[in-house]
């Protein structure tokens, strides 16, 4: 098309090649212009554009187009993450009230799940009663090493009985001066007043821990140790 240049697109606003107007023809693509043989009567700073009868247009090479091209680029989906994640068996204290959970291949990261053999779980783990409960982690997980815990540890230590056997008093040879219908009770020898003293756990602490000392209370009672 023909157009008038007023300085836009690098045009010369004082070309005046058509009277007082600056007229151009607009081409698109690669254009080869033939040189002019005779100069114009009034030379101009810009060369006279003499178009060829059919300008050569070199189209940009294209790959094989898609059957139905779209304006938006094709998005390549990212690879699907491992649905199993890292599955760690829970301890007894973490067992939920209802351990009948969804399987570990479908729950979200951080959730508890039940292993039925999927994702390498052990269907006979039975760490929560008759159920096999795991917690699912995603990404890099560093688990702290654990020693071999007891099946269910307690706060109080196990009381080991003394090696000395229980003393049974021998029957008396000489009867009492005045027999009675009830048998004579021979008092047992006085045992160690201290017994075996075991510190209680926090859960066993009484509301009022200001108790009698441990050398005077009866067996099975709570007491306060003052040395």
mmCIF file of C-alpha atoms in Angstrom:
data_model
loop_
_atom_site.group_PDB
_atom_site.id
_atom_site.type_symbol
_atom_site.label_atom_id
_atom_site.label_comp_id
_atom_site.label_asym_id
_atom_site.label_seq_id
_atom_site.Cartn_x
_atom_site.Cartn_y
_atom_site.Cartn_z
ATOM 1 C CA UNK A 1 0.000 0.000 0.000
ATOM 2 C CA UNK A 2 0.957 3.681 -0.444
ATOM 3 C CA UNK A 3 1.357 5.809 2.677
ATOM 4 C CA UNK A 4 2.593 9.198 3.808
ATOM 5 C CA UNK A 5 5.648 9.432 6.018
ATOM 6 C CA UNK A 6 5.590 12.018 8.771
ATOM 7 C CA UNK A 7 8.811 10.863 10.480
ATOM 8 C CA UNK A 8 7.473 7.577 11.804
ATOM 9 C CA UNK A 9 9.323 4.329 11.025
ATOM 10 C CA UNK A 10 12.407 6.257 9.858
ATOM 11 C CA UNK A 11 10.568 8.196 7.120
ATOM 12 C CA UNK A 12 11.755 11.618 5.982
ATOM 13 C CA UNK A 13 9.162 14.276 6.747
ATOM 14 C CA UNK A 14 10.786 16.691 4.262
ATOM 15 C CA UNK A 15 11.073 14.287 1.357
ATOM 16 C CA UNK A 16 8.372 16.101 -0.655
ATOM 17 C CA UNK A 17 8.544 13.530 -3.419
ATOM 18 C CA UNK A 18 4.896 14.046 -4.288
ATOM 19 C CA UNK A 19 4.595 17.802 -4.153
ATOM 20 C CA UNK A 20 4.526 18.789 -0.506
ATOM 21 C CA UNK A 21 3.892 15.166 0.553
ATOM 22 C CA UNK A 22 6.276 12.374 1.453
ATOM 23 C CA UNK A 23 4.805 9.245 -0.121
ATOM 24 C CA UNK A 24 6.108 5.709 0.403
ATOM 25 C CA UNK A 25 5.030 2.200 -0.628
ATOM 26 C CA UNK A 26 5.120 -0.370 2.134
ATOM 27 C CA UNK A 27 6.557 -3.860 1.516
ATOM 28 C CA UNK A 28 6.784 -6.801 3.914
ATOM 29 C CA UNK A 29 9.380 -9.597 3.828
ATOM 30 C CA UNK A 30 12.698 -9.537 1.959
ATOM 31 C CA UNK A 31 12.509 -7.007 -0.863
ATOM 32 C CA UNK A 32 15.106 -6.638 -3.635
ATOM 33 C CA UNK A 33 15.014 -3.167 -5.194
ATOM 34 C CA UNK A 34 16.286 -2.555 -8.715
ATOM 35 C CA UNK A 35 18.683 0.427 -9.054
ATOM 36 C CA UNK A 36 17.379 3.480 -10.901
ATOM 37 C CA UNK A 37 18.981 4.232 -14.225
ATOM 38 C CA UNK A 38 18.244 7.951 -14.489
ATOM 39 C CA UNK A 39 18.358 10.081 -11.377
ATOM 40 C CA UNK A 40 15.348 12.164 -10.544
ATOM 41 C CA UNK A 41 15.510 15.829 -11.589
ATOM 42 C CA UNK A 42 15.660 16.769 -7.961
ATOM 43 C CA UNK A 43 17.941 14.453 -6.023
ATOM 44 C CA UNK A 44 16.837 13.588 -2.537
ATOM 45 C CA UNK A 45 18.683 12.259 0.457
ATOM 46 C CA UNK A 46 16.619 9.097 0.374
ATOM 47 C CA UNK A 47 16.992 6.862 -2.696
ATOM 48 C CA UNK A 48 14.055 6.565 -5.053
ATOM 49 C CA UNK A 49 12.329 3.291 -4.443
ATOM 50 C CA UNK A 50 11.448 1.608 -7.701
ATOM 51 C CA UNK A 51 9.589 -1.574 -6.956
ATOM 52 C CA UNK A 52 10.093 -4.628 -9.076
ATOM 53 C CA UNK A 53 7.111 -6.018 -10.893
ATOM 54 C CA UNK A 54 6.906 -8.824 -8.353
ATOM 55 C CA UNK A 55 8.999 -8.288 -5.215
ATOM 56 C CA UNK A 56 10.737 -11.363 -3.954
ATOM 57 C CA UNK A 57 9.320 -12.432 -0.620
ATOM 58 C CA UNK A 58 11.298 -15.033 1.250
ATOM 59 C CA UNK A 59 9.044 -16.674 3.811
ATOM 60 C CA UNK A 60 10.594 -17.910 7.029
ATOM 61 C CA UNK A 61 11.073 -21.668 7.075
ATOM 62 C CA UNK A 62 8.504 -23.518 9.160
ATOM 63 C CA UNK A 63 8.513 -26.952 10.671
ATOM 64 C CA UNK A 64 5.647 -29.269 9.973
ATOM 65 C CA UNK A 65 2.658 -27.471 11.530
ATOM 66 C CA UNK A 66 0.430 -29.207 13.998
ATOM 67 C CA UNK A 67 -2.939 -30.380 12.616
ATOM 68 C CA UNK A 68 -4.603 -27.550 14.488
ATOM 69 C CA UNK A 69 -2.096 -24.949 15.698
ATOM 70 C CA UNK A 70 -2.849 -22.967 18.822
ATOM 71 C CA UNK A 71 -1.698 -19.569 20.030
ATOM 72 C CA UNK A 72 -0.522 -20.953 23.392
ATOM 73 C CA UNK A 73 2.656 -23.042 23.453
ATOM 74 C CA UNK A 74 2.372 -26.729 24.169
ATOM 75 C CA UNK A 75 2.948 -27.412 27.864
ATOM 76 C CA UNK A 76 4.929 -30.538 28.629
ATOM 77 C CA UNK A 77 3.574 -31.972 31.901
ATOM 78 C CA UNK A 78 6.083 -32.592 34.674
ATOM 79 C CA UNK A 79 6.705 -36.201 35.619
ATOM 80 C CA UNK A 80 4.350 -37.518 38.281
ATOM 81 C CA UNK A 81 5.911 -37.750 41.739
ATOM 82 C CA UNK A 82 6.195 -41.109 43.476
ATOM 83 C CA UNK A 83 2.736 -41.742 45.018
ATOM 84 C CA UNK A 84 4.277 -43.867 47.773
ATOM 85 C CA UNK A 85 6.669 -41.292 49.270
ATOM 86 C CA UNK A 86 8.612 -42.478 52.332
ATOM 87 C CA UNK A 87 6.529 -44.649 54.666
ATOM 88 C CA UNK A 88 7.582 -44.894 58.327
ATOM 89 C CA UNK A 89 5.810 -47.210 60.821
ATOM 90 C CA UNK A 90 4.360 -45.259 63.767
ATOM 91 C CA UNK A 91 5.023 -46.028 67.418
ATOM 92 C CA UNK A 92 2.334 -47.349 69.758
ATOM 93 C CA UNK A 93 1.851 -43.843 71.194
ATOM 94 C CA UNK A 94 0.985 -42.485 67.715
ATOM 95 C CA UNK A 95 -1.698 -45.075 66.958
ATOM 96 C CA UNK A 96 -5.029 -43.361 66.183
ATOM 97 C CA UNK A 97 -8.259 -44.205 67.954
ATOM 98 C CA UNK A 98 -9.539 -45.712 64.700
ATOM 99 C CA UNK A 99 -6.589 -47.310 62.872
ATOM 100 C CA UNK A 100 -8.774 -48.497 59.976
ATOM 101 C CA UNK A 101 -7.309 -45.897 57.581
ATOM 102 C CA UNK A 102 -6.966 -45.378 53.840
ATOM 103 C CA UNK A 103 -4.104 -47.194 52.123
ATOM 104 C CA UNK A 104 -0.710 -45.508 51.863
ATOM 105 C CA UNK A 105 -0.714 -45.052 48.071
ATOM 106 C CA UNK A 106 -3.613 -42.562 48.112
ATOM 107 C CA UNK A 107 -3.222 -40.431 51.271
ATOM 108 C CA UNK A 108 -1.546 -37.006 51.290
ATOM 109 C CA UNK A 109 1.958 -36.358 52.586
ATOM 110 C CA UNK A 110 2.168 -36.182 56.390
ATOM 111 C CA UNK A 111 -0.989 -38.281 56.892
ATOM 112 C CA UNK A 112 -1.368 -41.624 58.664
ATOM 113 C CA UNK A 113 -2.299 -44.599 56.498
ATOM 114 C CA UNK A 114 -2.741 -48.358 56.661
ATOM 115 C CA UNK A 115 -0.351 -50.597 54.768
ATOM 116 C CA UNK A 116 -1.914 -53.532 52.964
ATOM 117 C CA UNK A 117 1.208 -54.498 51.008
ATOM 118 C CA UNK A 118 1.161 -51.480 48.655
ATOM 119 C CA UNK A 119 4.350 -49.401 48.291
ATOM 120 C CA UNK A 120 6.421 -52.067 50.068
ATOM 121 C CA UNK A 121 4.398 -51.980 53.316
ATOM 122 C CA UNK A 122 4.243 -54.987 55.634
ATOM 123 C CA UNK A 123 0.692 -56.294 55.873
ATOM 124 C CA UNK A 124 1.541 -58.238 59.039
ATOM 125 C CA UNK A 125 3.264 -55.418 60.941
ATOM 126 C CA UNK A 126 0.400 -55.149 63.495
ATOM 127 C CA UNK A 127 1.952 -52.131 65.258
ATOM 128 C CA UNK A 128 -1.492 -50.735 66.159
ATOM 129 C CA UNK A 129 -3.375 -53.808 67.305
ATOM 130 C CA UNK A 130 -4.314 -55.819 64.218
ATOM 131 C CA UNK A 131 -3.564 -52.857 61.899
ATOM 132 C CA UNK A 132 -0.378 -51.825 60.076
ATOM 133 C CA UNK A 133 -0.143 -48.048 60.450
ATOM 134 C CA UNK A 134 2.447 -45.842 58.726
ATOM 135 C CA UNK A 135 3.039 -42.096 58.354
ATOM 136 C CA UNK A 136 3.682 -40.893 54.809
ATOM 137 C CA UNK A 137 6.497 -38.421 54.135
ATOM 138 C CA UNK A 138 7.375 -36.776 50.794
ATOM 139 C CA UNK A 139 10.709 -35.400 49.654
ATOM 140 C CA UNK A 140 14.016 -35.997 51.411
ATOM 141 C CA UNK A 141 13.376 -37.368 54.885
ATOM 142 C CA UNK A 142 16.111 -37.852 57.501
ATOM 143 C CA UNK A 143 14.981 -40.113 60.315
ATOM 144 C CA UNK A 144 16.793 -40.020 63.652
ATOM 145 C CA UNK A 145 18.348 -43.382 64.562
ATOM 146 C CA UNK A 146 16.572 -45.180 67.377
ATOM 147 C CA UNK A 147 17.799 -47.813 69.798
ATOM 148 C CA UNK A 148 15.792 -50.990 70.162
ATOM 149 C CA UNK A 149 12.905 -49.875 72.416
ATOM 150 C CA UNK A 150 11.009 -52.236 74.673
ATOM 151 C CA UNK A 151 7.580 -53.276 73.331
ATOM 152 C CA UNK A 152 5.961 -50.700 75.602
ATOM 153 C CA UNK A 153 8.376 -48.950 77.987
ATOM 154 C CA UNK A 154 7.228 -47.815 81.442
ATOM 155 C CA UNK A 155 8.330 -44.905 83.607
ATOM 156 C CA UNK A 156 8.885 -47.018 86.738
ATOM 157 C CA UNK A 157 11.858 -49.437 86.806
ATOM 158 C CA UNK A 158 11.294 -53.155 87.266
ATOM 159 C CA UNK A 159 11.616 -54.144 90.923
ATOM 160 C CA UNK A 160 14.077 -57.014 91.310
ATOM 161 C CA UNK A 161 13.270 -59.132 94.387
ATOM 162 C CA UNK A 162 15.940 -59.718 97.010
ATOM 163 C CA UNK A 163 17.995 -62.877 96.936
ATOM 164 C CA UNK A 164 17.123 -63.723 100.596
ATOM 165 C CA UNK A 165 14.159 -66.124 100.902
ATOM 166 C CA UNK A 166 11.045 -65.372 102.946
ATOM 167 C CA UNK A 167 11.549 -66.429 106.590
ATOM 168 C CA UNK A 168 8.868 -68.780 107.973
ATOM 169 C CA UNK A 169 8.976 -68.940 111.820
ATOM 170 C CA UNK A 170 9.388 -72.385 113.396
ATOM 171 C CA UNK A 171 6.534 -73.703 115.584
ATOM 172 C CA UNK A 172 6.923 -73.176 119.335
ATOM 173 C CA UNK A 173 7.842 -76.288 121.352
ATOM 174 C CA UNK A 174 6.500 -75.209 124.752
ATOM 175 C CA UNK A 175 2.738 -74.367 124.761
ATOM 176 C CA UNK A 176 1.460 -71.213 126.365
ATOM 177 C CA UNK A 177 0.662 -71.448 130.140
ATOM 178 C CA UNK A 178 -3.041 -70.932 129.451
ATOM 179 C CA UNK A 179 -4.226 -72.609 126.279
ATOM 180 C CA UNK A 180 -6.845 -70.880 124.177
ATOM 181 C CA UNK A 181 -9.170 -72.107 121.503
ATOM 182 C CA UNK A 182 -7.529 -69.802 118.942
ATOM 183 C CA UNK A 183 -4.036 -70.739 117.914
ATOM 184 C CA UNK A 184 -1.221 -68.676 119.288
ATOM 185 C CA UNK A 185 0.059 -66.240 116.688
ATOM 186 C CA UNK A 186 3.800 -65.983 116.733
ATOM 187 C CA UNK A 187 4.825 -62.553 115.434
ATOM 188 C CA UNK A 188 7.108 -62.562 112.455
ATOM 189 C CA UNK A 189 10.566 -61.226 112.969
ATOM 190 C CA UNK A 190 10.846 -57.531 112.236
ATOM 191 C CA UNK A 191 11.736 -57.004 108.589
ATOM 192 C CA UNK A 192 13.942 -54.246 107.195
ATOM 193 C CA UNK A 193 11.906 -51.040 107.834
ATOM 194 C CA UNK A 194 13.119 -49.558 104.578
ATOM 195 C CA UNK A 195 11.933 -52.309 102.245
ATOM 196 C CA UNK A 196 12.562 -51.699 98.543
ATOM 197 C CA UNK A 197 11.986 -48.073 97.595
ATOM 198 C CA UNK A 198 11.168 -47.240 93.970
ATOM 199 C CA UNK A 199 10.753 -43.634 92.716
ATOM 200 C CA UNK A 200 7.286 -43.060 91.272
ATOM 201 C CA UNK A 201 6.635 -41.646 87.774
ATOM 202 C CA UNK A 202 5.214 -38.174 87.196
ATOM 203 C CA UNK A 203 1.788 -39.691 86.534
ATOM 204 C CA UNK A 204 1.773 -41.312 90.014
ATOM 205 C CA UNK A 205 2.573 -38.133 91.983
ATOM 206 C CA UNK A 206 -0.149 -37.428 94.619
ATOM 207 C CA UNK A 207 -1.997 -34.116 94.886
ATOM 208 C CA UNK A 208 -0.306 -33.499 98.241
ATOM 209 C CA UNK A 209 3.247 -34.898 98.067
ATOM 210 C CA UNK A 210 4.083 -33.811 101.669
ATOM 211 C CA UNK A 211 4.084 -37.413 102.963
ATOM 212 C CA UNK A 212 5.513 -39.369 105.879
ATOM 213 C CA UNK A 213 9.109 -40.524 105.564
ATOM 214 C CA UNK A 214 9.824 -43.874 103.985
ATOM 215 C CA UNK A 215 11.142 -45.588 107.162
ATOM 216 C CA UNK A 216 7.775 -45.466 108.954
ATOM 217 C CA UNK A 217 5.080 -46.048 106.301
ATOM 218 C CA UNK A 218 3.546 -49.427 105.572
ATOM 219 C CA UNK A 219 4.446 -51.538 102.551
ATOM 220 C CA UNK A 220 2.717 -50.415 99.402
ATOM 221 C CA UNK A 221 2.282 -46.837 100.634
ATOM 222 C CA UNK A 222 3.699 -43.671 99.101
ATOM 223 C CA UNK A 223 6.337 -41.861 101.187
ATOM 224 C CA UNK A 224 8.722 -38.952 101.041
ATOM 225 C CA UNK A 225 12.417 -39.635 101.038
ATOM 226 C CA UNK A 226 14.457 -37.283 103.204
ATOM 227 C CA UNK A 227 17.667 -39.270 103.080
#
